[in-house]
mmCIF file of C-alpha atoms in Angstrom:
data_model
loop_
_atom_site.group_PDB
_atom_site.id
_atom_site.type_symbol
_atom_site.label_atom_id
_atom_site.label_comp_id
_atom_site.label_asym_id
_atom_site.label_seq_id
_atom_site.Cartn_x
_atom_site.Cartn_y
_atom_site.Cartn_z
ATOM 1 C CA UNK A 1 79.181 -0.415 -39.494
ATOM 2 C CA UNK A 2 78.766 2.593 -41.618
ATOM 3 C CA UNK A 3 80.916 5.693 -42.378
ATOM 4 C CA UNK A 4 78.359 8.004 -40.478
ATOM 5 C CA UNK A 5 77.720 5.804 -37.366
ATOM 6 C CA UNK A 6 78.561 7.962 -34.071
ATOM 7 C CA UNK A 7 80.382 5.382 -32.742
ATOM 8 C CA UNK A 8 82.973 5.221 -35.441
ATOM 9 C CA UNK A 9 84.464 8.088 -34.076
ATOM 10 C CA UNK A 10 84.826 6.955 -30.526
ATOM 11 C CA UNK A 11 88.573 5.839 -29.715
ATOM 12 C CA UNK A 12 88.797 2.021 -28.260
ATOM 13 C CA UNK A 13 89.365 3.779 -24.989
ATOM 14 C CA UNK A 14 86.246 5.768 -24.839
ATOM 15 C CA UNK A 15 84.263 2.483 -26.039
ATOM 16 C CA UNK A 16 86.054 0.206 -23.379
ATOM 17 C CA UNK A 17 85.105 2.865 -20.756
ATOM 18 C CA UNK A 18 81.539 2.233 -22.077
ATOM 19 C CA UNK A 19 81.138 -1.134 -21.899
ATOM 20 C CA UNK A 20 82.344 -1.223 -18.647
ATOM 21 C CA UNK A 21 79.637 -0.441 -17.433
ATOM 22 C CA UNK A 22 77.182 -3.396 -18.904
ATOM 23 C CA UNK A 23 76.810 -7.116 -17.342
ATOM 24 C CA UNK A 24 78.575 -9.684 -18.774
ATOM 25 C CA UNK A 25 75.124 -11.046 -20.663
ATOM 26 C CA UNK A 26 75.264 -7.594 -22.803
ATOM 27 C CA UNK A 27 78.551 -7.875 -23.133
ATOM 28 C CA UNK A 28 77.924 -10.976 -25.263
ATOM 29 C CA UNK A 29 75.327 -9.239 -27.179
ATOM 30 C CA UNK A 30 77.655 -6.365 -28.257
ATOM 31 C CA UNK A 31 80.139 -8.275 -29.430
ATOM 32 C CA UNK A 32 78.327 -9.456 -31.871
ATOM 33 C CA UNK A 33 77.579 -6.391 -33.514
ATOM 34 C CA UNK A 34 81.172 -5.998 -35.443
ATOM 35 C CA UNK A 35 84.847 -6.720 -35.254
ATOM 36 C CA UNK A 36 86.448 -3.849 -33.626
ATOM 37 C CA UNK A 37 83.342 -4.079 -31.092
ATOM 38 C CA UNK A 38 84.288 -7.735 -30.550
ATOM 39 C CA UNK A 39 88.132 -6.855 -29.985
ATOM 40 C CA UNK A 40 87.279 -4.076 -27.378
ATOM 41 C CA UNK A 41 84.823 -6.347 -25.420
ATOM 42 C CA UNK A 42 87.259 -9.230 -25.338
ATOM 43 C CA UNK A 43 89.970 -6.676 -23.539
ATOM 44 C CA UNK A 44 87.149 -6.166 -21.081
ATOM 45 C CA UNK A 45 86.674 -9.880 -20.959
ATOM 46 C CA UNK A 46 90.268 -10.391 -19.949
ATOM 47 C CA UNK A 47 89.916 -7.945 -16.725
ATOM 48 C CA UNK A 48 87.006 -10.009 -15.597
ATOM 49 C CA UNK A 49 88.215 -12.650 -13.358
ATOM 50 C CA UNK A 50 85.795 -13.963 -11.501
ATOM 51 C CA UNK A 51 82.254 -15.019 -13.020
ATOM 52 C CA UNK A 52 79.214 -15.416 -10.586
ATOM 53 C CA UNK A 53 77.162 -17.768 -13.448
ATOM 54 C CA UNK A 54 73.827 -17.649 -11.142
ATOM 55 C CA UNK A 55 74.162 -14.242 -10.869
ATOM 56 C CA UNK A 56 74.741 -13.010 -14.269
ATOM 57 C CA UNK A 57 72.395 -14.288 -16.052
ATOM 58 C CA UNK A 58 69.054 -14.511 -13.070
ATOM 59 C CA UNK A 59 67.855 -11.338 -14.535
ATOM 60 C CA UNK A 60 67.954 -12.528 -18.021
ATOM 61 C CA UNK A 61 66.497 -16.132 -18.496
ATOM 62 C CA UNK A 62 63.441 -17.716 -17.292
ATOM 63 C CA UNK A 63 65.264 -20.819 -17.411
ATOM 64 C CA UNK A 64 68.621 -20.905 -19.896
ATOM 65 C CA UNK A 65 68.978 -23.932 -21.747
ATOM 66 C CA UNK A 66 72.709 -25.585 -21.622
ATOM 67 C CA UNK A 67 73.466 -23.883 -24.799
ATOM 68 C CA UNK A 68 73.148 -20.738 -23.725
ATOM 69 C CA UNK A 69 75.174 -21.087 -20.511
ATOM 70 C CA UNK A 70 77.622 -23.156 -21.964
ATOM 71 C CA UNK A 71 77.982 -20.066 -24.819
ATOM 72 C CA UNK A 72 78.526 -17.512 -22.067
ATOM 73 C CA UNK A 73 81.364 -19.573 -19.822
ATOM 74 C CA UNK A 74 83.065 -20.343 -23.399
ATOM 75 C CA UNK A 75 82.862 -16.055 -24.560
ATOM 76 C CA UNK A 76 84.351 -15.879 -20.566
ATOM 77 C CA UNK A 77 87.270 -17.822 -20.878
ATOM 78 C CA UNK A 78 89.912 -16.310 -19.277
ATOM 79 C CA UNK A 79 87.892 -16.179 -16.184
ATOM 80 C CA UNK A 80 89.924 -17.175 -13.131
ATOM 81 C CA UNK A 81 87.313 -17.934 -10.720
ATOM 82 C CA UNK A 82 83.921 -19.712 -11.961
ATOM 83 C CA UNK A 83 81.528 -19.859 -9.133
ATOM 84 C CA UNK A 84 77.606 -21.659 -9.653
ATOM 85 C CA UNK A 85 77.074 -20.440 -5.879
ATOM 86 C CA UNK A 86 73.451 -19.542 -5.748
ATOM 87 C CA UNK A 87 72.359 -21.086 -9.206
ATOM 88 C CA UNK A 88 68.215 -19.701 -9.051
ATOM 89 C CA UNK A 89 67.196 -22.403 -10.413
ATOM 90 C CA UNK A 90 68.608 -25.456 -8.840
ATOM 91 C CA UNK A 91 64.972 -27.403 -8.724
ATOM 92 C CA UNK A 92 64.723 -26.946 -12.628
ATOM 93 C CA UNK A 93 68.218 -26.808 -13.971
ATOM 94 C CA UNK A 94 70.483 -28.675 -11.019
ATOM 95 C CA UNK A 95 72.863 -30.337 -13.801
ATOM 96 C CA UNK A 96 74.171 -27.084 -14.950
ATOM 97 C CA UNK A 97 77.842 -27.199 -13.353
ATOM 98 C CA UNK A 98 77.761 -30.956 -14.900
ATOM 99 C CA UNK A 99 76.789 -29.465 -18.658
ATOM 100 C CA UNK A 100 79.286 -26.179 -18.222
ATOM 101 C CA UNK A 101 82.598 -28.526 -16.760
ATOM 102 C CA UNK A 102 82.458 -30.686 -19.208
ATOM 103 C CA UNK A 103 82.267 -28.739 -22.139
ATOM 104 C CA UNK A 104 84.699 -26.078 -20.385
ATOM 105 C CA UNK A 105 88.250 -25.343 -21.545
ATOM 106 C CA UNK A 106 90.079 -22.806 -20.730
ATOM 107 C CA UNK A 107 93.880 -22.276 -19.751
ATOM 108 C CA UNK A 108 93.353 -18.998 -16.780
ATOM 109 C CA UNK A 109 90.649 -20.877 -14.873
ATOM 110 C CA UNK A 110 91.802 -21.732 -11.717
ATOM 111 C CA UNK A 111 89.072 -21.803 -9.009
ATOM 112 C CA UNK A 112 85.768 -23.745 -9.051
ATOM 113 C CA UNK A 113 82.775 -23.498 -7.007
ATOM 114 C CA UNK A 114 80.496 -25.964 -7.960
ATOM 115 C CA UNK A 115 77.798 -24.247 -5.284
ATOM 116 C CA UNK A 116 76.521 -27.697 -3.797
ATOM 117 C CA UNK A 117 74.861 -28.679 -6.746
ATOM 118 C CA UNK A 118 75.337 -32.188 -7.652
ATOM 119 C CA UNK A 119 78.698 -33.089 -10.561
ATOM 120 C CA UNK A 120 79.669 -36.798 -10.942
ATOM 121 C CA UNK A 121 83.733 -37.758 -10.971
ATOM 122 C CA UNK A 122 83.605 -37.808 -14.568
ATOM 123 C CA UNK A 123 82.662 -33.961 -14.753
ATOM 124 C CA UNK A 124 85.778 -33.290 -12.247
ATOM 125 C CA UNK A 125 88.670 -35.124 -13.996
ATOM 126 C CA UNK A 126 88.184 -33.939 -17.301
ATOM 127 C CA UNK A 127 89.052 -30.690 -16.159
ATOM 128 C CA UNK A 128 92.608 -31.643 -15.867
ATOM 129 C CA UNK A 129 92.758 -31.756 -19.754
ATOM 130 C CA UNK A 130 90.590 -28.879 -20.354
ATOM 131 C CA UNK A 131 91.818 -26.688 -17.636
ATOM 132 C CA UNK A 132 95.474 -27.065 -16.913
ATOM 133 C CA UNK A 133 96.366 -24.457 -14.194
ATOM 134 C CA UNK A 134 93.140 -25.411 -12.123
ATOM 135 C CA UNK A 135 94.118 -25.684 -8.582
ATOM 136 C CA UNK A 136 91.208 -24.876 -6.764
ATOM 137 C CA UNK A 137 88.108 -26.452 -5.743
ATOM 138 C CA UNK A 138 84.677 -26.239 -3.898
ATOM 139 C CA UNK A 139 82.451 -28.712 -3.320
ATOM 140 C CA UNK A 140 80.808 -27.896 0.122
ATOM 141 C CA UNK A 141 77.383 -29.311 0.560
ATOM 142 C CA UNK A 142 77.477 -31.722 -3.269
ATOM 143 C CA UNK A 143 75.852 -34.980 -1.972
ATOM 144 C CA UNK A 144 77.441 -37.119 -4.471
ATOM 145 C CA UNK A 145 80.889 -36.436 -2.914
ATOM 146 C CA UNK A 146 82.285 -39.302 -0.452
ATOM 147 C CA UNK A 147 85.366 -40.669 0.389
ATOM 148 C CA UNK A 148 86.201 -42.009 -2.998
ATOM 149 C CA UNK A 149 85.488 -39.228 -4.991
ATOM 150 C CA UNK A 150 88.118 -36.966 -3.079
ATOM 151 C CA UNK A 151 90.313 -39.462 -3.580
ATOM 152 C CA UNK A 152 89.744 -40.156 -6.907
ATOM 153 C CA UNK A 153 89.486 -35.935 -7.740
ATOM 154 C CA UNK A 154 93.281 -35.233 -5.679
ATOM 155 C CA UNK A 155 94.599 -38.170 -7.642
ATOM 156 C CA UNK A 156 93.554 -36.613 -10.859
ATOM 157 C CA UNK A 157 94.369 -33.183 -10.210
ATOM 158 C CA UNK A 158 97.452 -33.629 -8.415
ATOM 159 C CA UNK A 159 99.949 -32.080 -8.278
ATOM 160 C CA UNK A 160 98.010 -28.430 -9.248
ATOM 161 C CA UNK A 161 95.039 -29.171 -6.831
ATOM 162 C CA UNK A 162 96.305 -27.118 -3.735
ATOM 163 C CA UNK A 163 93.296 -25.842 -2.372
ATOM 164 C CA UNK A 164 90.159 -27.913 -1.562
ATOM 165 C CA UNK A 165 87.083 -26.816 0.118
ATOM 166 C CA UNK A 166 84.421 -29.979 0.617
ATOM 167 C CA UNK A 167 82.615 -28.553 3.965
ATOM 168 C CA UNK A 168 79.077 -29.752 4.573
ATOM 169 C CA UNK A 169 79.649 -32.938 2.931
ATOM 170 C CA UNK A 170 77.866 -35.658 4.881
ATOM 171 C CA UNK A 171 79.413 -38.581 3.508
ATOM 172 C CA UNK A 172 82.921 -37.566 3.651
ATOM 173 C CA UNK A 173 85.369 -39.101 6.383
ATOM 174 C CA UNK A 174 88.874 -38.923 8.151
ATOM 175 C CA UNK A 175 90.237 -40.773 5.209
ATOM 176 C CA UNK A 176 89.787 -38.113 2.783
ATOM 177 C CA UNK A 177 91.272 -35.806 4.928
ATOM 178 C CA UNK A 178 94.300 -37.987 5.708
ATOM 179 C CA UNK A 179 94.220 -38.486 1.478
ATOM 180 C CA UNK A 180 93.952 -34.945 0.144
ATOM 181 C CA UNK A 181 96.522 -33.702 2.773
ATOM 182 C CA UNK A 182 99.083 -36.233 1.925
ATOM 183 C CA UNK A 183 98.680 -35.612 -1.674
ATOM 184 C CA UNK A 184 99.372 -32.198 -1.885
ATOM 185 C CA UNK A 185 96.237 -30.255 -0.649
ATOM 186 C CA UNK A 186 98.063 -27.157 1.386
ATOM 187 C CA UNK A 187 94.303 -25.111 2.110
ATOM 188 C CA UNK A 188 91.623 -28.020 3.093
ATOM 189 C CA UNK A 189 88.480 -26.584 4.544
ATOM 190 C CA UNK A 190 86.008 -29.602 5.818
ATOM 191 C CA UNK A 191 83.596 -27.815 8.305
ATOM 192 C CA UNK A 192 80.747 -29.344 9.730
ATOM 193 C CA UNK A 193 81.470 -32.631 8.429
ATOM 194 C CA UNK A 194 79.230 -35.536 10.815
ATOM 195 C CA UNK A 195 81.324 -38.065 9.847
ATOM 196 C CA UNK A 196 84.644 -36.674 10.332
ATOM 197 C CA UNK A 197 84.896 -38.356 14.009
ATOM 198 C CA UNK A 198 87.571 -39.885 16.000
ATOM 199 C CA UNK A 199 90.701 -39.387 15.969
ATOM 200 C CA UNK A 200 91.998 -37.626 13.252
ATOM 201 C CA UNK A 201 96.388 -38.762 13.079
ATOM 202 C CA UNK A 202 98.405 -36.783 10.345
ATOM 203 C CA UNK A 203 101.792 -37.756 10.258
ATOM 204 C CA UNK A 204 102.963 -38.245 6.485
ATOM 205 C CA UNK A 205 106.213 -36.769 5.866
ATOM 206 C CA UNK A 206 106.816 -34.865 2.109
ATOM 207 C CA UNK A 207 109.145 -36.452 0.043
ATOM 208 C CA UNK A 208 111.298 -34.420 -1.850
ATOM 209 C CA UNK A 209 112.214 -31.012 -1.468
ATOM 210 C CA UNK A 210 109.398 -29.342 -2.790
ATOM 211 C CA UNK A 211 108.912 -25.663 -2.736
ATOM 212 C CA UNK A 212 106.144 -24.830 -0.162
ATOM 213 C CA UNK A 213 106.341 -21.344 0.326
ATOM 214 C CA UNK A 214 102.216 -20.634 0.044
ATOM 215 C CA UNK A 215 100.452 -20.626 3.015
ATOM 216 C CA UNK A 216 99.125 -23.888 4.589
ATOM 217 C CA UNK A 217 95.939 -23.810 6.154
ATOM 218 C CA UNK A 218 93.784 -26.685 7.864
ATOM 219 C CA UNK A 219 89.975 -25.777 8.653
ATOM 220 C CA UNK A 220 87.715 -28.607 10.459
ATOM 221 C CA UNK A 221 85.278 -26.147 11.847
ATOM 222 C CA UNK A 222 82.385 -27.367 13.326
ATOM 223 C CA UNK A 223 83.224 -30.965 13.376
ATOM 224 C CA UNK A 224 81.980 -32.084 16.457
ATOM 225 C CA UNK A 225 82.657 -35.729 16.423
ATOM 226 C CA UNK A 226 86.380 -35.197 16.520
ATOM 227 C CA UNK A 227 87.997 -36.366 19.984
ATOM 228 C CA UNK A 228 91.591 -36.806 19.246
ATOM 229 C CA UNK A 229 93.330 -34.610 16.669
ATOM 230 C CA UNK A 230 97.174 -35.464 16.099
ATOM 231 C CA UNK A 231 99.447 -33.408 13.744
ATOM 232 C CA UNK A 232 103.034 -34.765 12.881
ATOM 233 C CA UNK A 233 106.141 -32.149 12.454
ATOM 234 C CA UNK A 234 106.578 -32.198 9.086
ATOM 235 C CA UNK A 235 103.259 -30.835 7.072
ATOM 236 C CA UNK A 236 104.102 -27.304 7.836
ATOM 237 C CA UNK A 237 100.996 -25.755 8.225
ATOM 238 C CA UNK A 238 100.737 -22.238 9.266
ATOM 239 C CA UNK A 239 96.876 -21.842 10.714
ATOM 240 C CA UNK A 240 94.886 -24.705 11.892
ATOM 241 C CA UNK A 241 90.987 -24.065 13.111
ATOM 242 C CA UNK A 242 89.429 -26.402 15.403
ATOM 243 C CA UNK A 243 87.103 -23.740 16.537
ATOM 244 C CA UNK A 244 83.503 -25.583 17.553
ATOM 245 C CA UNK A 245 85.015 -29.301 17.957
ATOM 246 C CA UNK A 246 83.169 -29.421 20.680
ATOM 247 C CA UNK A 247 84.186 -33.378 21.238
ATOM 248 C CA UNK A 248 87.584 -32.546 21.064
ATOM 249 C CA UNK A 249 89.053 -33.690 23.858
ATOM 250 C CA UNK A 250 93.759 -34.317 22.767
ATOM 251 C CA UNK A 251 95.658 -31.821 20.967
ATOM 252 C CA UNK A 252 98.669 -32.586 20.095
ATOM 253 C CA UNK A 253 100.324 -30.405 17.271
ATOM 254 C CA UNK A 254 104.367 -30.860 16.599
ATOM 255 C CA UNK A 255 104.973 -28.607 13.514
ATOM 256 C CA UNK A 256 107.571 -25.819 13.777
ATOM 257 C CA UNK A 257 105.805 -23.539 11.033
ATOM 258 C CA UNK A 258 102.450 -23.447 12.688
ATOM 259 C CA UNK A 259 101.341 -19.547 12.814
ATOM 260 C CA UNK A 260 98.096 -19.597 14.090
ATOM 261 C CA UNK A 261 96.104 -22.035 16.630
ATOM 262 C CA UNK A 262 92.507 -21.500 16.542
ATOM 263 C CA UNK A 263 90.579 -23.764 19.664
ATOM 264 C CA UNK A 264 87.801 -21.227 20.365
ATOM 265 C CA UNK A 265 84.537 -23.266 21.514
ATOM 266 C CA UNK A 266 85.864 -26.748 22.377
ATOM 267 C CA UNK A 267 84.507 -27.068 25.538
ATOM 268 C CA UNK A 268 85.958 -30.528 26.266
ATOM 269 C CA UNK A 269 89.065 -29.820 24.983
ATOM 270 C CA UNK A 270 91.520 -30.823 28.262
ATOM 271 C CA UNK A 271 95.101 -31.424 26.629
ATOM 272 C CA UNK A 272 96.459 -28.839 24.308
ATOM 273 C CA UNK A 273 100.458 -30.186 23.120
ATOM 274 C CA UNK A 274 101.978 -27.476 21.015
ATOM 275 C CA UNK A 275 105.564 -27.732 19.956
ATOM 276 C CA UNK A 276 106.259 -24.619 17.516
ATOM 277 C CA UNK A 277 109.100 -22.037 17.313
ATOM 278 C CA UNK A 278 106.736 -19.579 15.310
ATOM 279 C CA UNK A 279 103.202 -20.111 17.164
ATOM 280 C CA UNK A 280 102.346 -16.263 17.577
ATOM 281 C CA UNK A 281 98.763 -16.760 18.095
ATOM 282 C CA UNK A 282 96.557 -19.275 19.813
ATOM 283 C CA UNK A 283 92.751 -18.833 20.538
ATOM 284 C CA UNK A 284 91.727 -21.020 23.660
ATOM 285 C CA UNK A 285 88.442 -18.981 24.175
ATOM 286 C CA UNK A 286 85.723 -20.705 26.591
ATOM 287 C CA UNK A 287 87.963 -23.830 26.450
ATOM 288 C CA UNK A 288 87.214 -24.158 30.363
ATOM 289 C CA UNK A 289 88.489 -27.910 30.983
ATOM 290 C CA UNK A 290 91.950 -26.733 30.734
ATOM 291 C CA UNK A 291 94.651 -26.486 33.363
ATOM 292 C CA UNK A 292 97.005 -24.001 34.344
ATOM 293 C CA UNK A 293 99.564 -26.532 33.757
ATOM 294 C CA UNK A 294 98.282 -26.875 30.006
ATOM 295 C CA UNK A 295 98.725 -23.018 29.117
ATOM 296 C CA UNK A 296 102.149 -22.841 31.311
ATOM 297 C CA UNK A 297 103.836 -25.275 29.551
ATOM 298 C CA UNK A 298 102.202 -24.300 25.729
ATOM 299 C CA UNK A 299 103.696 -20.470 26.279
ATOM 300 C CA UNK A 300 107.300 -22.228 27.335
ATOM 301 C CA UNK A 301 107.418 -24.525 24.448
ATOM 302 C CA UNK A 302 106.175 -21.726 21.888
ATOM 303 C CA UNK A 303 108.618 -18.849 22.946
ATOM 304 C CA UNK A 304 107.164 -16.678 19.711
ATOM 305 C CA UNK A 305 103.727 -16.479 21.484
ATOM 306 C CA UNK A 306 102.503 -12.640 21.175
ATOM 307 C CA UNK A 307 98.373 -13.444 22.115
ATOM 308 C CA UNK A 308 96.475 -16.160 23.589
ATOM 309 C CA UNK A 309 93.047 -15.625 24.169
ATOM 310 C CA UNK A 310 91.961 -17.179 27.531
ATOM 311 C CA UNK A 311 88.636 -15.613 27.510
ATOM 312 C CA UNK A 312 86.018 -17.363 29.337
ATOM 313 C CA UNK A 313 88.868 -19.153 31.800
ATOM 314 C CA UNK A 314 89.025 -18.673 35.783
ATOM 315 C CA UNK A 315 93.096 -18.555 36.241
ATOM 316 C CA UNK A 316 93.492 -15.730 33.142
ATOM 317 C CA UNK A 317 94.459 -13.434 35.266
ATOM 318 C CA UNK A 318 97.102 -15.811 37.462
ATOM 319 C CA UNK A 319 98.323 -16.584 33.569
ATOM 320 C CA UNK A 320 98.848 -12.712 33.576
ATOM 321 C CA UNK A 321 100.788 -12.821 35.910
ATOM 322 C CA UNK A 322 102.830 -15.148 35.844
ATOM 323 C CA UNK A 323 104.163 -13.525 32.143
ATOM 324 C CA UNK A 324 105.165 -10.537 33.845
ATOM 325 C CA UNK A 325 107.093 -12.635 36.383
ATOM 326 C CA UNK A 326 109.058 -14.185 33.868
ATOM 327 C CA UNK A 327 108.525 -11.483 31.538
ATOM 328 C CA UNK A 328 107.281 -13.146 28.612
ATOM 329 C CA UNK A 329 106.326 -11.662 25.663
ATOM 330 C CA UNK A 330 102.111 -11.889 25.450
ATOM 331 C CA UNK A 331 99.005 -10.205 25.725
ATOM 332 C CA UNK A 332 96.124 -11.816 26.923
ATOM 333 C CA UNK A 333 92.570 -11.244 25.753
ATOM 334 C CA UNK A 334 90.498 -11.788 29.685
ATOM 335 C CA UNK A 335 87.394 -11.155 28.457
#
């Protein structure tokens, strides 16, 4: 850059307030121009922590060869979040998140969406060399994912891999649930999975005494060939959604750190068994084959209980009630 260029005078500040305000394909551009351009975009580059690929480059390629997008994740590496969600052009290009994983590396990445397109095992496991501190991933709606390539994914990833998403995932089944959660998994999200059905029995007990002070959540929305879902005292999970099981017939949840209890649409649902000194909410909306009996003796046995939401059920109001008779802590949502 020459002595009389404008921008020589321009502090590092004044430039990083600049390029602030280009995408993240210019940004590459401009960095190319000199050093001390290069320096101040990769500052920038290291506030950026979450790269949409689909989105940042739609406006700029007809159709980007694995190169290019391989170039871009690379100048992006200290990215936390790398998402394909959306890729435009998954009928041309679908083996993109397959190209970028595997020749990804990068110590700050620590969420992956893969955006449904289709990875192999292979593409998942070497990220545990390449990409120490990952400990999230989504694969909703990937058909190649099935039982054993959960397994074979938490077994490789373990024991960073705490939060996995695989909802939509036809091929998955109550093993890989049983699998991921007894591996280490504390946020598992497997909505409207067909072949999640039966009953679904948790009761593996931690060893050790491992810190698990992050919140545990348990999501199997929209499964509705679930009848039975069992949950043993020990996993410590703090909100479970069931909402939409609509074969869900047996509850029974014995976990002392369980938060939240989310049972919203299950029409068939008729036993609800909650033991939990911290329950403080529990959403029983239209779940109309349940008895009084069921909701009396889930507010004794959960003395935290601030709202229950028995919208959608004839006796709410005797529920009512009966609170202010024994003057129970609640409020109730009647609808």
């Amino acid at each position: 850059m020459e002595h009389d260029d404008p921008f020589a005078s321009l502090s590092d500040d004044l430039l990083l307030f600049i390029f602030n305000k280009l995408d993240t394909v210019h940004l590459c551009y401009i960095a190319s121009v000199c050093r001390r351009w290069r320096y101040v975009v990769r500052q920038l580059v290291k506030k950026i922590h979450v790269l949409l690929l689909g989105k940042s480059l739609k406006q700029y390629f007809h159709i980007p060869t694995g190169r290019q997008i391989l170039s871009l994740v690379r100048f992006f590496s200290y990215v936390e979040v790398l998402s394909f969600r959306n890729w435009p052009w998954v009928e041309r290009f679908p083996e993109v998140a397959s190209v970028v994983m595997r020749g990804l590396r990068s110590a700050t990445l620590k969420k992956v969406d893969v955006g449904g397109l289709p990875v192999q095992p292979g593409d998942i496991w070497i990220l545990r060399d390449n990409c120490p501190n990952l400990c999230g991933l989504k694969l909703g709606g990937c058909s190649t994912v099935d039982d054993e390539f959960v397994k074979q994914s938490v077994k490789r990833l373990k024991p960073h891999l705490k939060e996995l998403d695989i909802s939509d995932s036809t091929r998955v089944t109550t093993a890989a649930i049983k699998f991921a959660i007894e591996n280490g998994v504390i946020r598992l999200k497997a909505s409207r999975c067909k072949r999640i059905s039966g009953a679904l029995v948790i009761n593996h007990v931690p060893k050790g005494n491992e810190s698990r002070d992050d919140e545990h959540c348990l999501t199997l929305t929209q499964c509705k060939n679930i009848n039975w879902f069992h949950l043993d005292r020990n996993l410590r999970f703090t909100t479970i959604n069931l909402s939409q099981c609509t074969s869900l017939e047996y509850c029974h949840i014995y976990d002392n750190a369980l938060q939240n209890l989310h049972l919203s649409g299950c029409r068939n649902l008729r036993v609800v068994e909650v033991a939990s000194s911290n329950l403080k909410v529990a959403n029983l909306f239209s779940c109309k084959q349940l008895s009084e009996e069921i909701i009396y003796k889930l507010i004794e046995n959960c003395p935290m209980l601030t709202e229950i939401n028995l919208a959608g059920l004839g006796f709410a109001s005797q529920v009512q009630q009966w609170l202010l008779e024994n003057r129970l802590m609640g409020s109730l949502n009647l609808g």
